[in-house]
Amino acid sequence: MGDKKQENDIQKLSKKKKKFLSLRSVFFYFYILAIGSIFYYSNTLVETKIENHKESVYLNTSEDILAKFDILLKERINSSTIIAIALSKNLSIQNALIANDPSKISFNTILDEVNIKKEYVDLQMEIINKDGINFVRSWNELSGDNLIKDNENLRELFRNPKISTSITASKFGLTITNKIPIFHKSILIGFFGLNLQLDSLTDVFKEKGFKSIIVLNALDSNNIIQNLSHTQKFIEDKYIVNKNADKYLMRVIRDNGINKEYCKVWDKSYHLEYASGHFVSKYIIKSENSSDKANVFIFKNLVDIKFPNIKSIQQIHLMTSLVIIIVIAFMMVLVYSRMKVKIVDKENRALIVINEDLSMKAKEMDFNDKKLENLFNMQPNLMMMHNGKEITQANQRFMGFFNRFKTFVGFREEHKCVCELFEPYDAPNYISTSEIDGLFWIDYILKNPKRMYKVVISYTDKRMSEPHHFIIKLNEMEYAKKIADRLIIIALVDMTQDLVNYKSLEELSKMKELESNEK
């Protein structure tokens, strides 16, 4: 009887052992499957993260390129207007119009009296008399054309004389066209016209490391007049504005189809040309009526674009995968052991999962914070973060400007608001106080965003005596209100040098005018 009971116990023990061994095999196979799944999905996630990182770098690169070109174009437009104004003040122009004698005008003499940078030498000038008739022009000896007859914009200028600057297509290509009214005893006696070709803009941009192709729209391309003074290039029905356009890049555009690929509406601000190894950004030059005047395709070598965070993304995800695998192994061992002794503690297992999830999220947040901080500090302008009450953060360019403060904390201890440093300046849209019409200056600008606001701030280093002029740009992050305080990004764009150049030209013009009067 005892032997039979012992045999039964042995059989039960054997069955339990087989069941336990079978359960151990199930755990082993599940662990192998889990490891394979983790590596598969982790690899997929890494590829997605890398693609997102590349997309972010491409977008930032494109935005940076387009911003630089936009600044360069606006500087060129502003400079051409300043040059036109300075040239128009030459007394020989007024005297010739009064005497109705074109021979009194020497364009070379007019140019010699104004110090113009070498990139502005490719200028065309003309003078229009009070009847809208071409009086004299610099590019040929023809005159007497009735310019006002078929030009509604010019007729409007004669009705309401004012300085006019626009981008137009003419037989010279794409030009910045300036019309400056000339008065004698408060009576309009004519207009001084200055055309500056935009193709030279690509040469300046090339010095910054970018090659460009400017493509005129189809309508204006059809109206371009062939002449020996201007080498014309076409891709299909589109006129290529820049004279020294890179032939290889023109072939790249032609091979991809200018109308099929390049001049259609892009879903992004950039295009990847893997075959030729180029990163292409598209800047659209608008006409006065906001229609597309020309497309500027800016090329950058793909190999010159760096992705600094790819290695860290791979390392982070590799470490995360290893941590997850170790955690799963530990959990399986824990479950296996607890099943062996029939002890299950569900709460502890849930806490482990939650802690791991929080750890991953904390790492991701820390990574994103560092990335945003690097982008913030890389900005060339004076950048600040403001919560509506005080400055909370400033970039390296800001601290470099206010260099008498060793730290941002030191700056904020003395100045809670940068508006404390605004200086009075008698000119439109300059801000010198912390409140405007009862509103905090930041809230006032956000409420009235259409104007271009400016401030004057003196440089804190005693070696610099001149005050600096800045354009203010604000952007409030709406999502921040849902999380905590307000988040307002403030950018101060230094325009001091532009004003210095303008004043130099204006003073030179006044000196020439005084010298002419004395004679």
JSON list of C-alpha atoms in Angstrom, two decimals, residues 148-293:
[
{"chain": "A", "resi": 148, "resn": "ILE", "atom": "CA", "xyz": [3.65, 107.17, -70.70]},
{"chain": "A", "resi": 149, "resn": "LYS", "atom": "CA", "xyz": [1.41, 106.15, -73.60]},
{"chain": "A", "resi": 150, "resn": "ASP", "atom": "CA", "xyz": [1.27, 102.40, -72.89]},
{"chain": "A", "resi": 151, "resn": "ASN", "atom": "CA", "xyz": [2.44, 102.35, -69.29]},
{"chain": "A", "resi": 152, "resn": "GLU", "atom": "CA", "xyz": [-0.37, 102.68, -66.77]},
{"chain": "A", "resi": 153, "resn": "ASN", "atom": "CA", "xyz": [2.04, 102.53, -63.81]},
{"chain": "A", "resi": 154, "resn": "LEU", "atom": "CA", "xyz": [4.02, 105.47, -65.19]},
{"chain": "A", "resi": 155, "resn": "ARG", "atom": "CA", "xyz": [0.81, 107.43, -65.80]},
{"chain": "A", "resi": 156, "resn": "GLU", "atom": "CA", "xyz": [-0.15, 106.84, -62.18]},
{"chain": "A", "resi": 157, "resn": "LEU", "atom": "CA", "xyz": [3.25, 108.11, -61.04]},
{"chain": "A", "resi": 158, "resn": "PHE", "atom": "CA", "xyz": [2.73, 111.33, -63.01]},
{"chain": "A", "resi": 159, "resn": "ARG", "atom": "CA", "xyz": [-0.69, 111.73, -61.38]},
{"chain": "A", "resi": 160, "resn": "ASN", "atom": "CA", "xyz": [0.70, 111.02, -57.90]},
{"chain": "A", "resi": 161, "resn": "PRO", "atom": "CA", "xyz": [4.48, 111.65, -57.96]},
{"chain": "A", "resi": 162, "resn": "LYS", "atom": "CA", "xyz": [6.38, 109.51, -55.48]},
{"chain": "A", "resi": 163, "resn": "ILE", "atom": "CA", "xyz": [9.40, 107.24, -55.26]},
{"chain": "A", "resi": 164, "resn": "SER", "atom": "CA", "xyz": [8.60, 103.93, -56.94]},
{"chain": "A", "resi": 165, "resn": "THR", "atom": "CA", "xyz": [10.54, 100.67, -56.65]},
{"chain": "A", "resi": 166, "resn": "SER", "atom": "CA", "xyz": [9.48, 97.44, -58.34]},
{"chain": "A", "resi": 167, "resn": "ILE", "atom": "CA", "xyz": [10.84, 94.26, -59.90]},
{"chain": "A", "resi": 168, "resn": "THR", "atom": "CA", "xyz": [10.13, 94.20, -63.62]},
{"chain": "A", "resi": 169, "resn": "ALA", "atom": "CA", "xyz": [11.02, 92.17, -66.71]},
{"chain": "A", "resi": 170, "resn": "SER", "atom": "CA", "xyz": [12.53, 94.12, -69.56]},
{"chain": "A", "resi": 171, "resn": "LYS", "atom": "CA", "xyz": [14.95, 93.60, -72.40]},
{"chain": "A", "resi": 172, "resn": "PHE", "atom": "CA", "xyz": [17.70, 93.75, -69.78]},
{"chain": "A", "resi": 173, "resn": "GLY", "atom": "CA", "xyz": [16.22, 90.73, -68.02]},
{"chain": "A", "resi": 174, "resn": "LEU", "atom": "CA", "xyz": [14.85, 90.89, -64.48]},
{"chain": "A", "resi": 175, "resn": "THR", "atom": "CA", "xyz": [15.59, 94.28, -62.97]},
{"chain": "A", "resi": 176, "resn": "ILE", "atom": "CA", "xyz": [14.93, 96.37, -59.90]},
{"chain": "A", "resi": 177, "resn": "THR", "atom": "CA", "xyz": [13.31, 99.46, -61.40]},
{"chain": "A", "resi": 178, "resn": "ASN", "atom": "CA", "xyz": [13.37, 102.75, -59.51]},
{"chain": "A", "resi": 179, "resn": "LYS", "atom": "CA", "xyz": [11.56, 105.93, -60.50]},
{"chain": "A", "resi": 180, "resn": "ILE", "atom": "CA", "xyz": [12.51, 109.09, -58.57]},
{"chain": "A", "resi": 181, "resn": "PRO", "atom": "CA", "xyz": [10.43, 112.26, -59.14]},
{"chain": "A", "resi": 182, "resn": "ILE", "atom": "CA", "xyz": [12.39, 115.46, -59.87]},
{"chain": "A", "resi": 183, "resn": "PHE", "atom": "CA", "xyz": [10.93, 118.77, -58.75]},
{"chain": "A", "resi": 184, "resn": "HIS", "atom": "CA", "xyz": [11.84, 122.38, -59.45]},
{"chain": "A", "resi": 185, "resn": "LYS", "atom": "CA", "xyz": [10.20, 124.97, -57.22]},
{"chain": "A", "resi": 186, "resn": "SER", "atom": "CA", "xyz": [7.73, 122.27, -56.07]},
{"chain": "A", "resi": 187, "resn": "ILE", "atom": "CA", "xyz": [6.72, 121.54, -59.68]},
{"chain": "A", "resi": 188, "resn": "LEU", "atom": "CA", "xyz": [7.28, 118.08, -61.19]},
{"chain": "A", "resi": 189, "resn": "ILE", "atom": "CA", "xyz": [9.64, 118.40, -64.16]},
{"chain": "A", "resi": 190, "resn": "GLY", "atom": "CA", "xyz": [10.38, 114.72, -64.76]},
{"chain": "A", "resi": 191, "resn": "PHE", "atom": "CA", "xyz": [11.54, 111.39, -63.38]},
{"chain": "A", "resi": 192, "resn": "PHE", "atom": "CA", "xyz": [14.97, 109.82, -62.91]},
{"chain": "A", "resi": 193, "resn": "GLY", "atom": "CA", "xyz": [14.90, 106.09, -63.68]},
{"chain": "A", "resi": 194, "resn": "LEU", "atom": "CA", "xyz": [17.45, 103.54, -62.46]},
{"chain": "A", "resi": 195, "resn": "ASN", "atom": "CA", "xyz": [17.45, 99.86, -63.45]},
{"chain": "A", "resi": 196, "resn": "LEU", "atom": "CA", "xyz": [19.62, 97.38, -61.55]},
{"chain": "A", "resi": 197, "resn": "GLN", "atom": "CA", "xyz": [19.89, 93.90, -63.03]},
{"chain": "A", "resi": 198, "resn": "LEU", "atom": "CA", "xyz": [19.11, 91.09, -60.60]},
{"chain": "A", "resi": 199, "resn": "ASP", "atom": "CA", "xyz": [21.40, 88.55, -62.24]},
{"chain": "A", "resi": 200, "resn": "SER", "atom": "CA", "xyz": [24.36, 90.04, -60.36]},
{"chain": "A", "resi": 201, "resn": "LEU", "atom": "CA", "xyz": [22.60, 88.94, -57.19]},
{"chain": "A", "resi": 202, "resn": "THR", "atom": "CA", "xyz": [23.49, 85.32, -57.97]},
{"chain": "A", "resi": 203, "resn": "ASP", "atom": "CA", "xyz": [27.19, 86.24, -58.15]},
{"chain": "A", "resi": 204, "resn": "VAL", "atom": "CA", "xyz": [27.01, 87.74, -54.66]},
{"chain": "A", "resi": 205, "resn": "PHE", "atom": "CA", "xyz": [25.13, 84.68, -53.37]},
{"chain": "A", "resi": 206, "resn": "LYS", "atom": "CA", "xyz": [27.70, 82.41, -55.00]},
{"chain": "A", "resi": 207, "resn": "GLU", "atom": "CA", "xyz": [30.38, 84.00, -52.81]},
{"chain": "A", "resi": 208, "resn": "LYS", "atom": "CA", "xyz": [28.37, 82.74, -49.85]},
{"chain": "A", "resi": 209, "resn": "GLY", "atom": "CA", "xyz": [28.65, 79.16, -51.17]},
{"chain": "A", "resi": 210, "resn": "PHE", "atom": "CA", "xyz": [25.43, 78.81, -53.19]},
{"chain": "A", "resi": 211, "resn": "LYS", "atom": "CA", "xyz": [24.83, 78.49, -56.93]},
{"chain": "A", "resi": 212, "resn": "SER", "atom": "CA", "xyz": [21.57, 79.87, -58.28]},
{"chain": "A", "resi": 213, "resn": "ILE", "atom": "CA", "xyz": [19.45, 79.79, -61.43]},
{"chain": "A", "resi": 214, "resn": "ILE", "atom": "CA", "xyz": [16.80, 82.51, -61.84]},
{"chain": "A", "resi": 215, "resn": "VAL", "atom": "CA", "xyz": [13.94, 81.40, -64.10]},
{"chain": "A", "resi": 216, "resn": "LEU", "atom": "CA", "xyz": [11.47, 84.00, -65.37]},
{"chain": "A", "resi": 217, "resn": "ASN", "atom": "CA", "xyz": [7.78, 83.12, -65.68]},
{"chain": "A", "resi": 218, "resn": "ALA", "atom": "CA", "xyz": [6.41, 82.07, -69.07]},
{"chain": "A", "resi": 219, "resn": "LEU", "atom": "CA", "xyz": [4.49, 85.30, -69.77]},
{"chain": "A", "resi": 220, "resn": "ASP", "atom": "CA", "xyz": [7.43, 87.61, -69.17]},
{"chain": "A", "resi": 221, "resn": "SER", "atom": "CA", "xyz": [9.78, 85.17, -70.92]},
{"chain": "A", "resi": 222, "resn": "ASN", "atom": "CA", "xyz": [7.74, 85.58, -74.11]},
{"chain": "A", "resi": 223, "resn": "ASN", "atom": "CA", "xyz": [8.07, 89.37, -73.84]},
{"chain": "A", "resi": 224, "resn": "ILE", "atom": "CA", "xyz": [11.86, 89.40, -73.53]},
{"chain": "A", "resi": 225, "resn": "ILE", "atom": "CA", "xyz": [13.46, 91.27, -76.45]},
{"chain": "A", "resi": 226, "resn": "GLN", "atom": "CA", "xyz": [16.58, 89.76, -78.05]},
{"chain": "A", "resi": 227, "resn": "ASN", "atom": "CA", "xyz": [19.55, 92.15, -78.22]},
{"chain": "A", "resi": 228, "resn": "LEU", "atom": "CA", "xyz": [23.30, 91.85, -78.46]},
{"chain": "A", "resi": 229, "resn": "SER", "atom": "CA", "xyz": [23.96, 93.49, -75.10]},
{"chain": "A", "resi": 230, "resn": "HIS", "atom": "CA", "xyz": [22.36, 90.65, -73.18]},
{"chain": "A", "resi": 231, "resn": "THR", "atom": "CA", "xyz": [23.12, 86.94, -73.63]},
{"chain": "A", "resi": 232, "resn": "GLN", "atom": "CA", "xyz": [19.86, 85.06, -73.45]},
{"chain": "A", "resi": 233, "resn": "LYS", "atom": "CA", "xyz": [19.34, 81.49, -72.35]},
{"chain": "A", "resi": 234, "resn": "PHE", "atom": "CA", "xyz": [16.13, 79.53, -72.35]},
{"chain": "A", "resi": 235, "resn": "ILE", "atom": "CA", "xyz": [15.06, 76.19, -70.91]},
{"chain": "A", "resi": 236, "resn": "GLU", "atom": "CA", "xyz": [12.00, 75.23, -72.89]},
{"chain": "A", "resi": 237, "resn": "ASP", "atom": "CA", "xyz": [9.78, 78.35, -72.70]},
{"chain": "A", "resi": 238, "resn": "LYS", "atom": "CA", "xyz": [11.43, 79.83, -69.60]},
{"chain": "A", "resi": 239, "resn": "TYR", "atom": "CA", "xyz": [14.00, 82.62, -69.74]},
{"chain": "A", "resi": 240, "resn": "ILE", "atom": "CA", "xyz": [17.13, 82.23, -67.58]},
{"chain": "A", "resi": 241, "resn": "VAL", "atom": "CA", "xyz": [17.87, 85.60, -66.01]},
{"chain": "A", "resi": 242, "resn": "ASN", "atom": "CA", "xyz": [21.46, 85.25, -64.79]},
{"chain": "A", "resi": 243, "resn": "LYS", "atom": "CA", "xyz": [24.04, 85.68, -67.55]},
{"chain": "A", "resi": 244, "resn": "ASN", "atom": "CA", "xyz": [26.64, 83.36, -66.02]},
{"chain": "A", "resi": 245, "resn": "ALA", "atom": "CA", "xyz": [24.21, 80.57, -65.16]},
{"chain": "A", "resi": 246, "resn": "ASP", "atom": "CA", "xyz": [25.96, 77.26, -64.43]},
{"chain": "A", "resi": 247, "resn": "LYS", "atom": "CA", "xyz": [25.57, 75.08, -67.53]},
{"chain": "A", "resi": 248, "resn": "TYR", "atom": "CA", "xyz": [25.59, 71.85, -65.53]},
{"chain": "A", "resi": 249, "resn": "LEU", "atom": "CA", "xyz": [22.79, 73.04, -63.25]},
{"chain": "A", "resi": 250, "resn": "MET", "atom": "CA", "xyz": [20.82, 74.22, -66.27]},
{"chain": "A", "resi": 251, "resn": "ARG", "atom": "CA", "xyz": [21.19, 70.71, -67.69]},
{"chain": "A", "resi": 252, "resn": "VAL", "atom": "CA", "xyz": [19.98, 69.23, -64.39]},
{"chain": "A", "resi": 253, "resn": "ILE", "atom": "CA", "xyz": [16.85, 71.41, -64.55]},
{"chain": "A", "resi": 254, "resn": "ARG", "atom": "CA", "xyz": [16.33, 70.65, -68.24]},
{"chain": "A", "resi": 255, "resn": "ASP", "atom": "CA", "xyz": [16.71, 66.86, -67.74]},
{"chain": "A", "resi": 256, "resn": "ASN", "atom": "CA", "xyz": [14.12, 66.84, -64.96]},
{"chain": "A", "resi": 257, "resn": "GLY", "atom": "CA", "xyz": [11.67, 68.97, -66.95]},
{"chain": "A", "resi": 258, "resn": "ILE", "atom": "CA", "xyz": [11.41, 72.61, -65.96]},
{"chain": "A", "resi": 259, "resn": "ASN", "atom": "CA", "xyz": [7.61, 72.69, -66.24]},
{"chain": "A", "resi": 260, "resn": "LYS", "atom": "CA", "xyz": [7.06, 69.13, -65.03]},
{"chain": "A", "resi": 261, "resn": "GLU", "atom": "CA", "xyz": [9.20, 69.24, -61.90]},
{"chain": "A", "resi": 262, "resn": "TYR", "atom": "CA", "xyz": [10.83, 72.56, -61.14]},
{"chain": "A", "resi": 263, "resn": "CYS", "atom": "CA", "xyz": [8.20, 75.20, -61.89]},
{"chain": "A", "resi": 264, "resn": "LYS", "atom": "CA", "xyz": [5.27, 73.31, -60.42]},
{"chain": "A", "resi": 265, "resn": "VAL", "atom": "CA", "xyz": [4.05, 73.91, -56.86]},
{"chain": "A", "resi": 266, "resn": "TRP", "atom": "CA", "xyz": [6.35, 72.06, -54.44]},
{"chain": "A", "resi": 267, "resn": "ASP", "atom": "CA", "xyz": [4.91, 70.36, -51.37]},
{"chain": "A", "resi": 268, "resn": "LYS", "atom": "CA", "xyz": [8.08, 71.38, -49.51]},
{"chain": "A", "resi": 269, "resn": "SER", "atom": "CA", "xyz": [10.45, 74.34, -49.68]},
{"chain": "A", "resi": 270, "resn": "TYR", "atom": "CA", "xyz": [13.23, 72.11, -51.00]},
{"chain": "A", "resi": 271, "resn": "HIS", "atom": "CA", "xyz": [13.89, 69.38, -53.56]},
{"chain": "A", "resi": 272, "resn": "LEU", "atom": "CA", "xyz": [16.48, 66.58, -53.40]},
{"chain": "A", "resi": 273, "resn": "GLU", "atom": "CA", "xyz": [18.40, 65.87, -56.59]},
{"chain": "A", "resi": 274, "resn": "TYR", "atom": "CA", "xyz": [20.06, 62.57, -55.70]},
{"chain": "A", "resi": 275, "resn": "ALA", "atom": "CA", "xyz": [21.28, 61.95, -59.28]},
{"chain": "A", "resi": 276, "resn": "SER", "atom": "CA", "xyz": [23.33, 65.16, -59.37]},
{"chain": "A", "resi": 277, "resn": "GLY", "atom": "CA", "xyz": [23.93, 65.26, -55.62]},
{"chain": "A", "resi": 278, "resn": "HIS", "atom": "CA", "xyz": [22.24, 68.59, -54.98]},
{"chain": "A", "resi": 279, "resn": "PHE", "atom": "CA", "xyz": [19.91, 70.07, -52.41]},
{"chain": "A", "resi": 280, "resn": "VAL", "atom": "CA", "xyz": [17.64, 72.60, -54.15]},
{"chain": "A", "resi": 281, "resn": "SER", "atom": "CA", "xyz": [15.67, 75.41, -52.51]},
{"chain": "A", "resi": 282, "resn": "LYS", "atom": "CA", "xyz": [13.12, 77.50, -54.40]},
{"chain": "A", "resi": 283, "resn": "TYR", "atom": "CA", "xyz": [12.63, 81.20, -53.70]},
{"chain": "A", "resi": 284, "resn": "ILE", "atom": "CA", "xyz": [9.68, 82.84, -55.46]},
{"chain": "A", "resi": 285, "resn": "ILE", "atom": "CA", "xyz": [10.08, 86.48, -56.49]},
{"chain": "A", "resi": 286, "resn": "LYS", "atom": "CA", "xyz": [6.69, 88.17, -56.42]},
{"chain": "A", "resi": 287, "resn": "SER", "atom": "CA", "xyz": [5.46, 91.03, -58.60]},
{"chain": "A", "resi": 288, "resn": "GLU", "atom": "CA", "xyz": [3.55, 94.07, -57.36]},
{"chain": "A", "resi": 289, "resn": "ASN", "atom": "CA", "xyz": [0.24, 92.21, -57.69]},
{"chain": "A", "resi": 290, "resn": "SER", "atom": "CA", "xyz": [1.67, 89.24, -55.73]},
{"chain": "A", "resi": 291, "resn": "SER", "atom": "CA", "xyz": [1.84, 86.94, -58.76]},
{"chain": "A", "resi": 292, "resn": "ASP", "atom": "CA", "xyz": [4.93, 84.79, -59.33]},
{"chain": "A", "resi": 293, "resn": "LYS", "atom": "CA", "xyz": [7.49, 86.84, -61.25]}
]
